[in-house]
Amino acid sequence: RKPWTDLFHIGDFSKPMTSSDLNEGNSILLSSFESVRLGPSSSNKQPWKLIFDQDSARVHFYLVEDAKYSIPKFGYSMQRLDAGIAMYHFSAVAAENGFDGKWVNENPGIDVPSKDYKYIRTFSL
C-alpha cells in the first residue's frame, strides 16, 4: 500500500498529508482515510488522490488516469471502479463513526499536477 503522503493532501496537491495531521480535531476521520489507503485496488495501483479541505469540511476525490487501464482495452474504466471502491470505503467508515456526510459533484477547481488528474466527487462532512 502507498504511504499517506502519496495519496492524501491538505488544501491542494502541494501539501501532502500524514496521519498525524488528523490527530488534532479531526482524529475521528483517521479511520476513513486509512480505510481508503488499505482498501482494494485493481492491479494494486491505488489511482486515487484525496484532498482534505479542513475549512469547508470536505474531502475531494481525484483519479490519476493511466492509459494502460483505459476503457477500450477492458470495456470499462478499471480506475473509475477503483475510485468507487475508495469512495465507498471512505463514506462507510465515516458513517460508522457518526458522520452524516453526503456526496456532492462540486469541482473545487484545484490546480492539478497533470492532465491525468481527474476530479471525481466530493464528500461533504
mmCIF file of C-alpha atoms in Angstrom:
data_model
loop_
_atom_site.group_PDB
_atom_site.id
_atom_site.type_symbol
_atom_site.label_atom_id
_atom_site.label_comp_id
_atom_site.label_asym_id
_atom_site.label_seq_id
_atom_site.Cartn_x
_atom_site.Cartn_y
_atom_site.Cartn_z
ATOM 1 C CA ARG A 1 0.000 0.000 0.000
ATOM 2 C CA LYS A 2 1.111 3.514 -0.775
ATOM 3 C CA PRO A 3 2.017 5.840 2.099
ATOM 4 C CA TRP A 4 -0.325 8.584 3.268
ATOM 5 C CA THR A 5 1.798 11.300 1.665
ATOM 6 C CA ASP A 6 1.324 9.740 -1.797
ATOM 7 C CA LEU A 7 -2.458 9.501 -1.537
ATOM 8 C CA PHE A 8 -3.701 12.333 0.666
ATOM 9 C CA HIS A 9 -3.206 16.087 0.695
ATOM 10 C CA ILE A 10 -4.413 19.111 2.667
ATOM 11 C CA GLY A 11 -5.957 22.032 0.785
ATOM 12 C CA ASP A 12 -4.338 21.283 -2.575
ATOM 13 C CA PHE A 13 -1.762 18.992 -4.137
ATOM 14 C CA SER A 14 1.205 20.952 -2.746
ATOM 15 C CA LYS A 15 0.817 19.783 0.874
ATOM 16 C CA PRO A 16 0.990 16.030 1.476
ATOM 17 C CA MET A 17 -0.987 14.824 4.475
ATOM 18 C CA THR A 18 0.199 12.466 7.194
ATOM 19 C CA SER A 19 -1.914 10.618 9.726
ATOM 20 C CA SER A 20 -0.653 12.979 12.435
ATOM 21 C CA ASP A 21 -2.278 15.898 10.568
ATOM 22 C CA LEU A 22 -5.652 14.455 11.614
ATOM 23 C CA ASN A 23 -4.784 13.957 15.269
ATOM 24 C CA GLU A 24 -5.774 17.478 16.228
ATOM 25 C CA GLY A 25 -9.527 17.981 15.989
ATOM 26 C CA ASN A 26 -10.150 15.511 13.166
ATOM 27 C CA SER A 27 -8.801 12.275 14.581
ATOM 28 C CA ILE A 28 -12.152 10.552 14.048
ATOM 29 C CA LEU A 29 -11.559 10.870 10.279
ATOM 30 C CA LEU A 30 -8.303 8.964 10.589
ATOM 31 C CA SER A 31 -10.018 5.606 10.079
ATOM 32 C CA SER A 32 -11.870 6.849 6.957
ATOM 33 C CA PHE A 33 -8.634 7.879 5.274
ATOM 34 C CA GLU A 34 -6.870 4.719 6.409
ATOM 35 C CA SER A 35 -9.697 2.555 5.017
ATOM 36 C CA VAL A 36 -9.103 4.140 1.595
ATOM 37 C CA ARG A 37 -5.369 3.528 1.865
ATOM 38 C CA LEU A 38 -5.822 -0.110 2.860
ATOM 39 C CA GLY A 39 -8.792 -0.863 0.590
ATOM 40 C CA PRO A 40 -8.619 -3.000 -2.542
ATOM 41 C CA SER A 41 -7.484 -1.685 -5.898
ATOM 42 C CA SER A 42 -7.287 -3.416 -9.263
ATOM 43 C CA SER A 43 -3.654 -4.145 -10.070
ATOM 44 C CA ASN A 44 -2.811 -2.526 -6.697
ATOM 45 C CA LYS A 45 -2.336 0.829 -8.437
ATOM 46 C CA GLN A 46 -4.314 2.902 -5.916
ATOM 47 C CA PRO A 47 -5.026 5.550 -8.580
ATOM 48 C CA TRP A 48 -6.841 7.941 -6.246
ATOM 49 C CA LYS A 49 -5.790 11.169 -4.576
ATOM 50 C CA LEU A 50 -7.788 12.805 -1.810
ATOM 51 C CA ILE A 51 -7.624 16.436 -0.784
ATOM 52 C CA PHE A 52 -8.895 17.341 2.675
ATOM 53 C CA ASP A 53 -10.256 20.875 2.865
ATOM 54 C CA GLN A 54 -10.382 21.485 6.594
ATOM 55 C CA ASP A 55 -12.099 24.882 6.280
ATOM 56 C CA SER A 56 -15.113 23.559 4.373
ATOM 57 C CA ALA A 57 -15.075 20.073 5.958
ATOM 58 C CA ARG A 58 -14.891 18.408 2.551
ATOM 59 C CA VAL A 59 -12.803 15.662 1.033
ATOM 60 C CA HIS A 60 -12.250 15.904 -2.719
ATOM 61 C CA PHE A 61 -11.603 12.684 -4.643
ATOM 62 C CA TYR A 62 -9.412 12.679 -7.747
ATOM 63 C CA LEU A 63 -8.370 9.912 -10.082
ATOM 64 C CA VAL A 64 -4.963 9.738 -11.747
ATOM 65 C CA GLU A 65 -5.794 8.077 -15.057
ATOM 66 C CA ASP A 66 -3.393 5.662 -16.708
ATOM 67 C CA ALA A 67 -3.916 4.910 -20.411
ATOM 68 C CA LYS A 68 -2.903 1.271 -19.850
ATOM 69 C CA TYR A 69 -6.161 0.810 -17.963
ATOM 70 C CA SER A 70 -8.396 2.637 -20.412
ATOM 71 C CA ILE A 71 -11.975 1.853 -21.388
ATOM 72 C CA PRO A 72 -11.298 0.486 -24.926
ATOM 73 C CA LYS A 73 -8.944 -2.165 -23.600
ATOM 74 C CA PHE A 74 -11.290 -3.558 -20.930
ATOM 75 C CA GLY A 75 -14.701 -2.237 -21.967
ATOM 76 C CA TYR A 76 -14.953 -0.179 -18.769
ATOM 77 C CA SER A 77 -12.682 2.003 -16.674
ATOM 78 C CA MET A 78 -10.927 -0.128 -14.083
ATOM 79 C CA GLN A 79 -9.691 3.030 -12.415
ATOM 80 C CA ARG A 80 -13.184 4.503 -12.056
ATOM 81 C CA LEU A 81 -14.175 1.227 -10.438
ATOM 82 C CA ASP A 82 -11.226 1.682 -8.072
ATOM 83 C CA ALA A 83 -12.378 5.223 -7.305
ATOM 84 C CA GLY A 84 -15.851 3.917 -6.484
ATOM 85 C CA ILE A 85 -14.415 1.337 -4.119
ATOM 86 C CA ALA A 86 -12.337 4.020 -2.383
ATOM 87 C CA MET A 87 -15.387 6.292 -2.134
ATOM 88 C CA TYR A 88 -17.453 3.522 -0.608
ATOM 89 C CA HIS A 89 -14.812 2.703 1.993
ATOM 90 C CA PHE A 90 -14.435 6.357 2.964
ATOM 91 C CA SER A 91 -18.160 7.018 3.354
ATOM 92 C CA ALA A 92 -18.952 3.700 5.059
ATOM 93 C CA VAL A 93 -16.299 4.208 7.724
ATOM 94 C CA ALA A 94 -17.287 7.876 8.139
ATOM 95 C CA ALA A 95 -20.906 6.801 8.724
ATOM 96 C CA GLU A 96 -19.763 4.125 11.149
ATOM 97 C CA ASN A 97 -18.011 6.896 13.097
ATOM 98 C CA GLY A 98 -21.079 9.124 13.211
ATOM 99 C CA PHE A 99 -20.508 11.420 10.224
ATOM 100 C CA ASP A 100 -23.696 12.124 8.303
ATOM 101 C CA GLY A 101 -21.874 13.135 5.140
ATOM 102 C CA LYS A 102 -23.065 13.226 1.568
ATOM 103 C CA TRP A 103 -21.542 13.033 -1.900
ATOM 104 C CA VAL A 104 -21.671 16.183 -3.999
ATOM 105 C CA ASN A 105 -20.473 16.932 -7.519
ATOM 106 C CA GLU A 106 -18.894 20.343 -6.956
ATOM 107 C CA ASN A 107 -15.468 20.535 -8.537
ATOM 108 C CA PRO A 108 -13.404 22.800 -6.254
ATOM 109 C CA GLY A 109 -11.225 23.925 -9.172
ATOM 110 C CA ILE A 110 -7.962 22.918 -7.516
ATOM 111 C CA ASP A 111 -4.933 23.096 -9.807
ATOM 112 C CA VAL A 112 -3.871 19.567 -10.726
ATOM 113 C CA PRO A 113 -0.268 18.413 -11.305
ATOM 114 C CA SER A 114 -1.044 16.964 -14.750
ATOM 115 C CA LYS A 115 -3.848 16.399 -17.251
ATOM 116 C CA ASP A 116 -4.118 12.815 -15.967
ATOM 117 C CA TYR A 117 -5.704 14.036 -12.720
ATOM 118 C CA LYS A 118 -9.498 13.999 -12.964
ATOM 119 C CA TYR A 119 -11.938 15.258 -10.355
ATOM 120 C CA ILE A 120 -14.427 12.557 -9.324
ATOM 121 C CA ARG A 121 -16.624 13.715 -6.405
ATOM 122 C CA THR A 122 -16.550 15.459 -3.042
ATOM 123 C CA PHE A 123 -17.584 14.050 0.296
ATOM 124 C CA SER A 124 -19.124 16.802 2.410
ATOM 125 C CA LEU A 125 -18.887 16.130 6.145
#
